[in-house]
Coordinates of C-alpha atoms and ligand atoms in Angstrom, one line a residue:
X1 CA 0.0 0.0 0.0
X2 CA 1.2 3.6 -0.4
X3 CA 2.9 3.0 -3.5
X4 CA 0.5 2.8 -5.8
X5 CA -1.7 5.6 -7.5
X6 CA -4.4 6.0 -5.9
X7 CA -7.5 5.7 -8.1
X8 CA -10.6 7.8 -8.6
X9 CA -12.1 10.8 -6.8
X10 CA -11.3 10.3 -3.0
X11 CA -14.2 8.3 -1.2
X12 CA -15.2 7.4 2.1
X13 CA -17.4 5.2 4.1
X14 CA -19.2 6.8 7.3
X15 CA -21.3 4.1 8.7
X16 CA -23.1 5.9 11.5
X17 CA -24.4 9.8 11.6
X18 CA -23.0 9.2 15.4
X19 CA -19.6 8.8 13.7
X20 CA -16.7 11.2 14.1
X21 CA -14.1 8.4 11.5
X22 CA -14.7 7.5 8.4
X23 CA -12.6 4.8 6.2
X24 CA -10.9 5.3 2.8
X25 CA -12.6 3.6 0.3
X26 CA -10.0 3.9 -2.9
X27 CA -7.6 1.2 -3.9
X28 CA -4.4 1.9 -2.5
X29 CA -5.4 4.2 0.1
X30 CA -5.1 8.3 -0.4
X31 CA -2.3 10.5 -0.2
X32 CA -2.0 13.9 1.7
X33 CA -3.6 16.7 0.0
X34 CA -6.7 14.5 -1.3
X35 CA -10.2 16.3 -0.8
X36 CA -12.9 14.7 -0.6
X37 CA -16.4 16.0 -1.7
X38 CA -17.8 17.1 1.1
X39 CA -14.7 19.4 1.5
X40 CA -12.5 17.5 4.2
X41 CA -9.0 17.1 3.1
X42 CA -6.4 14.8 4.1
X43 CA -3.4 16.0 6.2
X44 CA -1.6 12.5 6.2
X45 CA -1.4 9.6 3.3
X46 CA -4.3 6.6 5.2
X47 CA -4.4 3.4 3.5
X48 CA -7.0 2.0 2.1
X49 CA -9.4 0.4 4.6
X50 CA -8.3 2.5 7.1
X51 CA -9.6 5.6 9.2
X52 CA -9.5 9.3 9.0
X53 CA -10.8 11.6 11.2
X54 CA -14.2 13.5 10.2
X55 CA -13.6 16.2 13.1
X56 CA -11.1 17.5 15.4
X57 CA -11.1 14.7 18.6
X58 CA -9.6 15.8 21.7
X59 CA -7.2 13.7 23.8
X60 CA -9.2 11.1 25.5
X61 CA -12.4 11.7 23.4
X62 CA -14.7 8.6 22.3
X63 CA -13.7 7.1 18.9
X64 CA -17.1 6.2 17.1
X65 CA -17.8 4.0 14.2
X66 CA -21.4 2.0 13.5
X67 CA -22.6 4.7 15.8
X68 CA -19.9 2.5 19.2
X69 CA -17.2 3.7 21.2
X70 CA -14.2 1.6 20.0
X71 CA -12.0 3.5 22.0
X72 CA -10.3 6.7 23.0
X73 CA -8.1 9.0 21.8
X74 CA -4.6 8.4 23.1
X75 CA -3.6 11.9 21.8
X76 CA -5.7 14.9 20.2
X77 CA -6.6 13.7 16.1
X78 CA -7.1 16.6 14.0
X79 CA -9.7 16.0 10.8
X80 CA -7.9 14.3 8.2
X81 CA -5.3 12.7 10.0
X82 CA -4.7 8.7 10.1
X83 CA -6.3 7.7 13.1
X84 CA -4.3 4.5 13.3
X85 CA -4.7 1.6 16.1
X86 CA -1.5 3.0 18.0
X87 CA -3.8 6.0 18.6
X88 CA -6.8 4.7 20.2
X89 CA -7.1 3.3 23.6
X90 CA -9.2 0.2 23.6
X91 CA -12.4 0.2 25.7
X92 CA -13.4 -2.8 28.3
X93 CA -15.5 -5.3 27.0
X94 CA -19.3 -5.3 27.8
X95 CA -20.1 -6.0 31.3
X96 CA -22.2 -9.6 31.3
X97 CA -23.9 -8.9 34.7
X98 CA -25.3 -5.8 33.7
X99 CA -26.5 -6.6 30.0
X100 CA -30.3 -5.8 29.0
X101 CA -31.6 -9.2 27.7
X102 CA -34.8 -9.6 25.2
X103 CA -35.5 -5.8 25.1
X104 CA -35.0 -5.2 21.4
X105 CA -36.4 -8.7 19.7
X106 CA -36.8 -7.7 16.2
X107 CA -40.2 -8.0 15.0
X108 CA -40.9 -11.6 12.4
X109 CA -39.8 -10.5 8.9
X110 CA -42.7 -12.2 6.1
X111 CA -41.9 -15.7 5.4
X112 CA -40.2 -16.0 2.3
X113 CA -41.9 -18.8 0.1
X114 CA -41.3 -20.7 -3.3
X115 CA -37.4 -21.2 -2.8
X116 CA -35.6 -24.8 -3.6
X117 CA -32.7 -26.1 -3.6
X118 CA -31.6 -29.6 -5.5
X119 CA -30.5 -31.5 -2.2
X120 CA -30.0 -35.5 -0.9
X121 CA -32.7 -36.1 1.7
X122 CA -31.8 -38.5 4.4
X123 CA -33.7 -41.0 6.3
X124 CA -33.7 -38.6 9.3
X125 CA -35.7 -35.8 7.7
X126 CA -32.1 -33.9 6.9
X127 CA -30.8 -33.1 4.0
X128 CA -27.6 -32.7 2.6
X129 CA -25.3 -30.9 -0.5
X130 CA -22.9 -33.3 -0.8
X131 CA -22.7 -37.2 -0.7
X132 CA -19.8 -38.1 0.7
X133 CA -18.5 -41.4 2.5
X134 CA -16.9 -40.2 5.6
X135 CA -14.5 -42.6 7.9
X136 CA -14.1 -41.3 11.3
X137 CA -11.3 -42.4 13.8
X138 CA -11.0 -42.9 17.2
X139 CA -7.5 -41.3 17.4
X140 CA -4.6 -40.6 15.5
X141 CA -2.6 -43.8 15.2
X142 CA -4.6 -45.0 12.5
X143 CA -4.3 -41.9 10.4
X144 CA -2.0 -42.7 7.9
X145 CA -3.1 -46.2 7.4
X146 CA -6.7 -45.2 7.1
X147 CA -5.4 -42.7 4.0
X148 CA -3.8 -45.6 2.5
X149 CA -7.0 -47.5 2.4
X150 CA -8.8 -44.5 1.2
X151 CA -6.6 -43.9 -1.8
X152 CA -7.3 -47.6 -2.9
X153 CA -11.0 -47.0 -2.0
X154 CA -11.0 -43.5 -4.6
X155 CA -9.1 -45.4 -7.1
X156 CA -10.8 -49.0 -6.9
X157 CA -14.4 -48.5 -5.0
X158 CA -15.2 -45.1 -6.0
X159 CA -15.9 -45.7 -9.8
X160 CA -18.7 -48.2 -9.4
X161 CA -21.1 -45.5 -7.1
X162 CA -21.2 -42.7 -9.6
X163 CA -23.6 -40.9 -6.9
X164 CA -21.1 -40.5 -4.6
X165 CA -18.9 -37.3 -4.6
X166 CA -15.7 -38.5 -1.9
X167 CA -14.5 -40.2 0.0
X168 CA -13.4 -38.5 3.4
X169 CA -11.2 -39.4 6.4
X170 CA -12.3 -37.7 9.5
X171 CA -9.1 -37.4 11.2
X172 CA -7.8 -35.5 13.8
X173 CA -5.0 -35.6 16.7
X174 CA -7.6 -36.4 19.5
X175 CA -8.2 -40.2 21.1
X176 CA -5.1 -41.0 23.1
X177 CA -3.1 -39.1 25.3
X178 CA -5.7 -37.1 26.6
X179 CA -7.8 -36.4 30.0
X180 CA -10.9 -38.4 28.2
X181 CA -12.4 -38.0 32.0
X182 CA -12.4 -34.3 32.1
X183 CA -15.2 -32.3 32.1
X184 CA -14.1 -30.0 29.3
X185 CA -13.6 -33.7 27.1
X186 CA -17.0 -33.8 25.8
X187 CA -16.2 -30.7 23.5
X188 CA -13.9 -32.7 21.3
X189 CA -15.9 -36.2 22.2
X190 CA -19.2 -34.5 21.1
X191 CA -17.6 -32.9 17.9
X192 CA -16.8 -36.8 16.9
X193 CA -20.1 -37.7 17.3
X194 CA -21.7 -34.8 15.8
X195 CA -19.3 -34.8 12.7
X196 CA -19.9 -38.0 11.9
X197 CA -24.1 -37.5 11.4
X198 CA -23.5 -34.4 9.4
X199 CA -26.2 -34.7 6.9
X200 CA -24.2 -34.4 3.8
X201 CA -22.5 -38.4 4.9
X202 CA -26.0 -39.6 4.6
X203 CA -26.1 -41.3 7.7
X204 CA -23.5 -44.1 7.1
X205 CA -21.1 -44.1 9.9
X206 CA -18.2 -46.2 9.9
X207 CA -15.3 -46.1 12.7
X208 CA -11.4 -47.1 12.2
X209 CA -10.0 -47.9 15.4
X210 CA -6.7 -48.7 16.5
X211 CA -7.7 -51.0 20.0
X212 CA -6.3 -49.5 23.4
X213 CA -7.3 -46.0 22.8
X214 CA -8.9 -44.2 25.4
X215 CA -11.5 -43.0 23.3
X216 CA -13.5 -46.2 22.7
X217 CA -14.7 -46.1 19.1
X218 CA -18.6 -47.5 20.3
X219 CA -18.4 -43.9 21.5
X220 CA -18.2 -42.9 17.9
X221 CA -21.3 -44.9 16.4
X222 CA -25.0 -44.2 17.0
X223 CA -26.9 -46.6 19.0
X224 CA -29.2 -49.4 17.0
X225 CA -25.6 -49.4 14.5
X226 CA -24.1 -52.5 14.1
X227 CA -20.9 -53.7 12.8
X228 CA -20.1 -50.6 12.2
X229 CA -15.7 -50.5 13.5
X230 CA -12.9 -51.7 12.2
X231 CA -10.0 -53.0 14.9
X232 CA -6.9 -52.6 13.7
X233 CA -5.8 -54.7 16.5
X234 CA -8.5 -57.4 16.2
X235 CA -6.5 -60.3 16.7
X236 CA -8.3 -62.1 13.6
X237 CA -6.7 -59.6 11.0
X238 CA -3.3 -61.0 9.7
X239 CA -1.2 -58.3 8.4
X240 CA -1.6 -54.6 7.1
X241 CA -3.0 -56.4 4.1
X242 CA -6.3 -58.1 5.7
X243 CA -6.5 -54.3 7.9
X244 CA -6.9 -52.9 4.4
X245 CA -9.3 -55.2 2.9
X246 CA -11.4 -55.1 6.3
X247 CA -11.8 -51.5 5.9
X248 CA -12.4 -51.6 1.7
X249 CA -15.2 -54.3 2.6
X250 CA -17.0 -52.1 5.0
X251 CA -16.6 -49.0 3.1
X252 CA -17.9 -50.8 -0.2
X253 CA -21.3 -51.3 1.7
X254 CA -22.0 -48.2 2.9
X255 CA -20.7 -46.8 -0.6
X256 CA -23.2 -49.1 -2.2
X257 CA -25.9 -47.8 0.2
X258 CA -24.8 -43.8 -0.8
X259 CA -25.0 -44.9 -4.1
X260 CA -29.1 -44.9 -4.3
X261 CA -29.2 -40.6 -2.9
X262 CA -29.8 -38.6 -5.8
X263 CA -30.4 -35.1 -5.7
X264 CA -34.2 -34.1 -5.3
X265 CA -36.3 -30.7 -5.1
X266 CA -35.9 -29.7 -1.4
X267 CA -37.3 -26.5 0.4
X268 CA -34.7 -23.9 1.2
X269 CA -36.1 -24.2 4.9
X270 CA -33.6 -27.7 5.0
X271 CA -30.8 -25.9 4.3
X272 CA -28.3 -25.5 7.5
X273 CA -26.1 -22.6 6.8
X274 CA -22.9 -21.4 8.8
X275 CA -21.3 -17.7 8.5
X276 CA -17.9 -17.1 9.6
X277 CA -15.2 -14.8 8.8
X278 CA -11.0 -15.2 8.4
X279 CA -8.7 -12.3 7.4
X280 CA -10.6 -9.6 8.0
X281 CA -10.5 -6.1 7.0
X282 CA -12.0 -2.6 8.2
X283 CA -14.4 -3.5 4.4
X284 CA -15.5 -6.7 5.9
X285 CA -18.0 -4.8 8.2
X286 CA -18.9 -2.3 5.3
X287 CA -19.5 -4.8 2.5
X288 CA -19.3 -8.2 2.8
X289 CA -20.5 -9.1 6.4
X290 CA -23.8 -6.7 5.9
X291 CA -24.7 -8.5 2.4
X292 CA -24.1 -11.5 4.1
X293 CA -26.3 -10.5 6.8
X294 CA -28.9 -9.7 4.4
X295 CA -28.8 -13.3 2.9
X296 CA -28.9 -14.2 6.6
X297 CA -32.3 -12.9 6.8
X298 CA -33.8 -14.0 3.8
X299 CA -32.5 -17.6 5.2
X300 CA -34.6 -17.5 8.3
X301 CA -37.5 -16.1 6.0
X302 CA -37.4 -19.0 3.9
X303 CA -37.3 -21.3 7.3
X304 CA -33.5 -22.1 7.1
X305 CA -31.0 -22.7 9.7
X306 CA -28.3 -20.0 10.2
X307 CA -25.3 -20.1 12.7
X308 CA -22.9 -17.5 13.1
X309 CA -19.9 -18.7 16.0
X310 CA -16.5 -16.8 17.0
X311 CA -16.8 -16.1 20.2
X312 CA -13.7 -14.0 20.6
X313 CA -15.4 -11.7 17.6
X314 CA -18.7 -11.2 19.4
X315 CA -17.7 -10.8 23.2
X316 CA -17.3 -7.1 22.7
X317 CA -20.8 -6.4 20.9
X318 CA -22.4 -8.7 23.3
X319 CA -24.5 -6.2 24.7
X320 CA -26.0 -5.5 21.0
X321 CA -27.1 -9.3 20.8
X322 CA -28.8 -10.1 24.0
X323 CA -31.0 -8.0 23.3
X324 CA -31.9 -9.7 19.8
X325 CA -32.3 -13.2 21.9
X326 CA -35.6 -14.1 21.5
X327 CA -36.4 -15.0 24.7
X328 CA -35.0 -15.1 28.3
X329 CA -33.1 -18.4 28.0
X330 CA -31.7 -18.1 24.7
X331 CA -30.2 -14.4 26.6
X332 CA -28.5 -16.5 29.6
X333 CA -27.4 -19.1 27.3
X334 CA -25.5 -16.2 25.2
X335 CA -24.1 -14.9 28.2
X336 CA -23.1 -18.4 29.5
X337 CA -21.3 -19.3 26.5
X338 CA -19.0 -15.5 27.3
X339 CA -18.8 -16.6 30.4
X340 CA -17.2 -19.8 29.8
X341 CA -14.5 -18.2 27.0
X342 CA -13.6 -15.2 29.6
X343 CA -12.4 -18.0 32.0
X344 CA -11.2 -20.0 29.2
X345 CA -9.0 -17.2 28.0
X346 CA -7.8 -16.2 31.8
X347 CA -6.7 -19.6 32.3
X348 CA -4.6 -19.5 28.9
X349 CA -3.7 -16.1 30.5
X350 CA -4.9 -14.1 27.4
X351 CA -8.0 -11.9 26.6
X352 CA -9.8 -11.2 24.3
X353 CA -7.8 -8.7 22.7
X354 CA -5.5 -12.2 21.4
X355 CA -7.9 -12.7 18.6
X356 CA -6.8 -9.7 16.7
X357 CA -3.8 -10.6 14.0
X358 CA -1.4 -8.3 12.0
X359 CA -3.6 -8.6 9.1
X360 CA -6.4 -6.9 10.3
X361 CA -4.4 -4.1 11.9
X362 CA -2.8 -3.6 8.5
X363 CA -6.2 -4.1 6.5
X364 CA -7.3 -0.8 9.1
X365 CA -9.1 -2.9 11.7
X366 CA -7.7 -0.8 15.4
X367 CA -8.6 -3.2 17.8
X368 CA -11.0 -6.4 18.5
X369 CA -13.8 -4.2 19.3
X370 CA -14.0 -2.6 15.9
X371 CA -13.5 -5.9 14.6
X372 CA -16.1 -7.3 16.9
X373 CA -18.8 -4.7 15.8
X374 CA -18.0 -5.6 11.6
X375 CA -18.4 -9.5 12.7
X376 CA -21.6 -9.1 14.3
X377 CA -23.2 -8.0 10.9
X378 CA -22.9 -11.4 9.7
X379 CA -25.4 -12.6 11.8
X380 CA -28.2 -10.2 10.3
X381 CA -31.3 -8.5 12.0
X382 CA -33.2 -11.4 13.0
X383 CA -33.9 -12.5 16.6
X384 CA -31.4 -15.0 18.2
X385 CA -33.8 -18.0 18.1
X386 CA -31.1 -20.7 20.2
X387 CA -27.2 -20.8 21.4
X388 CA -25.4 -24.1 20.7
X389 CA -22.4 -25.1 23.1
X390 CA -19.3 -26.0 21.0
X391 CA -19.6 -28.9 19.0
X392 CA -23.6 -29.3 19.7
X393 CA -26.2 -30.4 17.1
X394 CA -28.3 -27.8 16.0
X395 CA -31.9 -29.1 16.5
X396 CA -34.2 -26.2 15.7
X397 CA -34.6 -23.5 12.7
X398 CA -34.0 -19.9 12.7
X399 CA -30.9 -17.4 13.6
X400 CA -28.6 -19.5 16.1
X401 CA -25.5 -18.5 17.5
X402 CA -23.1 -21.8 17.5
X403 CA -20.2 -20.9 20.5
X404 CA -16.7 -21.4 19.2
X405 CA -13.4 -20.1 18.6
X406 CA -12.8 -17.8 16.0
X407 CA -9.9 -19.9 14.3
X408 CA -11.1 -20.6 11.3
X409 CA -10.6 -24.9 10.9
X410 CA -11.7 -24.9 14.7
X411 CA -14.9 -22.9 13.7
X412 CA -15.5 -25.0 10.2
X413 CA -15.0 -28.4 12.3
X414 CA -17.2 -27.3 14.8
X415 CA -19.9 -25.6 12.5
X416 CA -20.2 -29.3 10.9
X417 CA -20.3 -30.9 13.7
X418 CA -23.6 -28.3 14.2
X419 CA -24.9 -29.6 11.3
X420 CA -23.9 -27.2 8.8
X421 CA -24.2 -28.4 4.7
X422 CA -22.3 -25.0 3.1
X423 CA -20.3 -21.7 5.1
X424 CA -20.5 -18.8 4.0
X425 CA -16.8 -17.3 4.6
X426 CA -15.7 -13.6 4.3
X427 CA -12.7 -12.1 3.7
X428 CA -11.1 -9.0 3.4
X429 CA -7.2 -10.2 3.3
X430 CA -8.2 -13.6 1.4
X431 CA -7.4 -16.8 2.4
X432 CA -7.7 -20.5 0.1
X433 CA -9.8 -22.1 3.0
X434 CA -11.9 -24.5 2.1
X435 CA -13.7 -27.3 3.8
X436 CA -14.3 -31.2 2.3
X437 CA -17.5 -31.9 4.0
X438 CA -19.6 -28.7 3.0
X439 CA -19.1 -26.7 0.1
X440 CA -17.5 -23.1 1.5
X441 CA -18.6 -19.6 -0.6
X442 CA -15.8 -17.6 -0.6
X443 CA -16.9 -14.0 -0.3
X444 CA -14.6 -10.5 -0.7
X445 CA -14.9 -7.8 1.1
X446 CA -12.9 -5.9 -1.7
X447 CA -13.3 -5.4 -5.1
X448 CA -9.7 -5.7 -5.7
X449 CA -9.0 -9.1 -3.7
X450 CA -11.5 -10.6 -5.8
X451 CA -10.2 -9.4 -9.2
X452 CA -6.6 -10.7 -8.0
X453 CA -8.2 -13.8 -6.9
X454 CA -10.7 -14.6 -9.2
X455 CA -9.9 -18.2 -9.3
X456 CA -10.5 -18.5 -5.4
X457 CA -12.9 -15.7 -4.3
X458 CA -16.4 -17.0 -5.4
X459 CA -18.5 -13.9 -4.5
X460 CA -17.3 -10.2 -4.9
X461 CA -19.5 -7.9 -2.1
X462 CA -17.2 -4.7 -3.0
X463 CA -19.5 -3.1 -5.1
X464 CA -21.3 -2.1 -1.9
X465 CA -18.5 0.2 -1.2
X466 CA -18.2 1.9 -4.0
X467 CA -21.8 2.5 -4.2
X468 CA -22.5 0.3 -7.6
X469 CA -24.5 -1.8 -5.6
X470 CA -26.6 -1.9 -2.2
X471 CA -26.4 -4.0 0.5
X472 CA -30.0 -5.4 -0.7
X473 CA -29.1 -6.5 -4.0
X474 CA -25.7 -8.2 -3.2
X475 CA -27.6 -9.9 -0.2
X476 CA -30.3 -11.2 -2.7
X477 CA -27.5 -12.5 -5.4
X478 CA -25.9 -14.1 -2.4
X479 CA -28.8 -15.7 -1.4
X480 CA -29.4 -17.1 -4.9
X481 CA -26.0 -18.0 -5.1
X482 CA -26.1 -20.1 -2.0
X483 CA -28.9 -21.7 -3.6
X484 CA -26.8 -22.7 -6.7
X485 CA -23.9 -24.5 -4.7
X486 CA -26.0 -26.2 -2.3
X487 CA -27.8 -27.8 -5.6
X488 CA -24.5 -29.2 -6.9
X489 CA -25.0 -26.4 -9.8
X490 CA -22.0 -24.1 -9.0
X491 CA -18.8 -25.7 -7.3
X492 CA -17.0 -23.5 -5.1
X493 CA -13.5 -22.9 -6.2
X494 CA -11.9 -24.9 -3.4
X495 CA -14.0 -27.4 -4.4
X496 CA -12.9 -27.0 -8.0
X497 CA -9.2 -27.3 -7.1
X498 CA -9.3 -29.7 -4.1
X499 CA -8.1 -27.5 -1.6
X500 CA -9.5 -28.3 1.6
X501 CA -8.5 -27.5 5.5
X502 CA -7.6 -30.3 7.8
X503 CA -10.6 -30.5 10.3
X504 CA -9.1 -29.7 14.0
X505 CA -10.9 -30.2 16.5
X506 CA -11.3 -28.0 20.2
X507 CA -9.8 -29.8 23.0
X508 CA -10.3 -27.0 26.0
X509 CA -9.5 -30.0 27.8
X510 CA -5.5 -31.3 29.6
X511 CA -4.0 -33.5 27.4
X512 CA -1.6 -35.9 29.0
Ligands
CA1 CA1 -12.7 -17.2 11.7

């Protein structure tokens, strides 16, 4: 940044009529000198993204953006200056014994009828946008032989069920070596479960186990299952070779099984959605996380499931969502799940203020609380129907907020262990992520990001910043485009090139 022209008449975004910053909207940020229209001129170069003061602010003033304090001025900031994060004192985060809970439910948007998408229904009722084999594991030793079977399984098995997408190992470093006891286990334990009933597997759980693990693999299967793990210690196996065939046998089965789903007309009210965001920028609030909102909404109009997650990302706008929960409990269970990552993090001997990286700081996001207040546009403007503890299935329909960290593999794990069939994923820096179970949407917060990626950015929101589009419209293409992927219609780019994230799993839990 800096060295590039900058391009086009100088532009800001001010979000709030409460706000006293505004951010630089042109590519490549604007140099001293530059006026903008309504006459305020520049007394510093600010990069793109990041703020400028719209009035003098005195030492130790509020610093406003979407109409919140994210902090103080650490010295007086003259209009048109950078206001850069080394310039702001961060403000405490929302106090969660004095929040106001259920005092601002949004009223019921109108149902939104007629909308389908081209899913595989499941015996269960839930429905799914992939259909995929998935192999769990009861701990990591069997890892690398489990990959070898799967690669003869793609290249031998695979071709006769033309209705099946994958193959997939659910693998991870949990199982052995761990506190299985403690009370904190069930996160991970529960993700295992969970993943493995994720509706776009279709319901056929299989296990590889190794034998004297601590997680015990019956753990893994649902009850009324039968023959259903593979030992690779089973004393009747002879050999790597009969481990192998063991696990091809089993997996030709339930391949044969997956083999009947085809894709059928489903109402968009089956569709489980996840949002999340990685690499953020001070666009990602402007743009992409407010379109994405948007498509939130028309979601729970159309009787979808939505969860948004990132605990770290919402702790400091807490105070806005409480009182969206739609009732009482769903308000303490919010406030639990704070509760829970404040001790978390104090045991770790961090805060909050951890989650923020050098990439949002250089993409003009100050601090976690204007980070936090961006995030929370993600999740839309509909009332907070449930809270899910990490890893939990999601049993119900509406807006839910699904408790976990903000890393992005630990979110996508535990998002599919929710239940989610497709994320949504904005970003403002760009990342490749991608996940194998669920199809992910990569969406920019930038114009720019997804020009130079056009071959991994699937959805450009940036038109919202420079005024080309609304908020509206790219929430409406969104929510059309979501409809696409999850009918097998559009793939994903990381989908197109294979690029997936290895699922990792939360253990808040000692390990041995
Ligand atoms: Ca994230």
């Amino acid at each position: 940044m800096g060295h590039q022209k900058a391009v086009g008449e100088p532009r800001y975004i001010k979000l709030n009529p409460r706000d006293n910053v505004a951010i630089v909207v042109n590519d490549f940020g604007l140099p001293a000198g530059a006026r903008f229209p309504c006459g305020l001129e520049l007394t510093a170069f600010v990069p793109q993204g990041h703020k400028t003061a719209l009035v003098d602010i005195a030492e130790g003033a509020p610093i406003l953006r979407y109409g919140e304090i994210i902090g103080y001025a650490l010295t007086p900031i003259g209009a048109g200056e950078w206001v850069d994060e080394a310039r702001i004192r961060m403000p405490d985060a929302p106090d969660l014994d004095s929040l106001e809970i259920a005092t601002a439910i949004p009223a019921p948007q109108p149902p939104l009828e007629g909308y389908t998408f081209e899913g595989f229904r499941n015996a269960d009722g839930s429905v799914g946008t992939k259909n995929i084999l998935a192999i769990s594991t009861s701990v990591q030793c069997v890892k690398g032989a489990l990959e070898f079977a799967i690669k003869r399984i793609r290249s031998e098995l695979l071709p006769k069920y033309p209705n099946v997408d994958d193959v997939a190992a659910l693998t991870h470093a949990y199982g052995c070596g761990v506190a299985i006891t403690a009370p904190d286990a069930i996160v991970p334990i529960r993700t295992l479960q969970n993943l493995a009933l994720n509706p776009n597997f279709g319901g056929e759980v299989m296990v590889v186990s190794l034998g004297c693990e601590k997680l015990a693999p019956e753990r893994l299967v649902p009850a009324g299952v039968d023959d259903a793990i593979v030992r690779m210690q089973d004393e009747t196996l002879e050999g790597f070779g009969e481990i192998v065939a063991r696990i091809m046998t089993m997996a030709d089965a339930r391949l044969a099984q997956l083999n009947r789903r085809k894709r059928e007309t489903c109402p968009a009210s089956d569709l489980v959605i996840g949002l999340q965001c990685g690499g953020s920028d001070a666009f990602s609030g402007v743009t992409a996380n407010p379109a994405v909102g948007f498509a939130a909404d028309l979601l729970v109009r159309a009787g979808a499931t939505v969860m948004f997650s990132e605990v770290t990302e919402v702790r400091d706008a807490i105070n806005l969502l409480t009182r969206r929960a739609a009732n009482e409990h769903v308000g303490r269970a919010l406030i639990r799940e704070m509760e829970w990552y404040d001790k978390y993090l104090a045991c770790g001997g961090a805060d909050r203020s951890a989650n923020t990286t050098p990439g949002n700081k250089k993409g003009g996001l100050a601090n976690i609380v204007e980070k936090s207040l961006g995030s929370i546009a993600k999740s839309g403007s509909s009332p907070i129907a449930g809270v899910l503890a990490p890893g939990e299935k999601a049993r119900q329909k509406g807006l839910l907020f699904a408790a976990t960290p903000a890393s992005d593999f630990i979110c996508g794990t535990l998002q599919l262990a929710s239940g989610i069939t497709l994320q949504v994923f904005t970003t403002g820096r760009g990342t490749p992520y991608g996940l194998a179970a669920a199809p992910v949407i990569k969406v920019a917060t930038r114009t720019e990001l997804a020009r130079r990626w056009k071959d991994l950015i699937d959805f450009d929101a940036g038109a919202v910043a420079t005024g080309e589009k609304t908020i509206q419209e790219t929430g409406w293409d969104l929510f059309r485009f979501i409809l696409d992927v999850a009918s097998g219609r559009t793939q994903p780019w990381s989908d197109r090139w294979g690029i997936h994230n290895d699922l990792t799993l939360f253990n808040p839990a000692p390990v041995t």
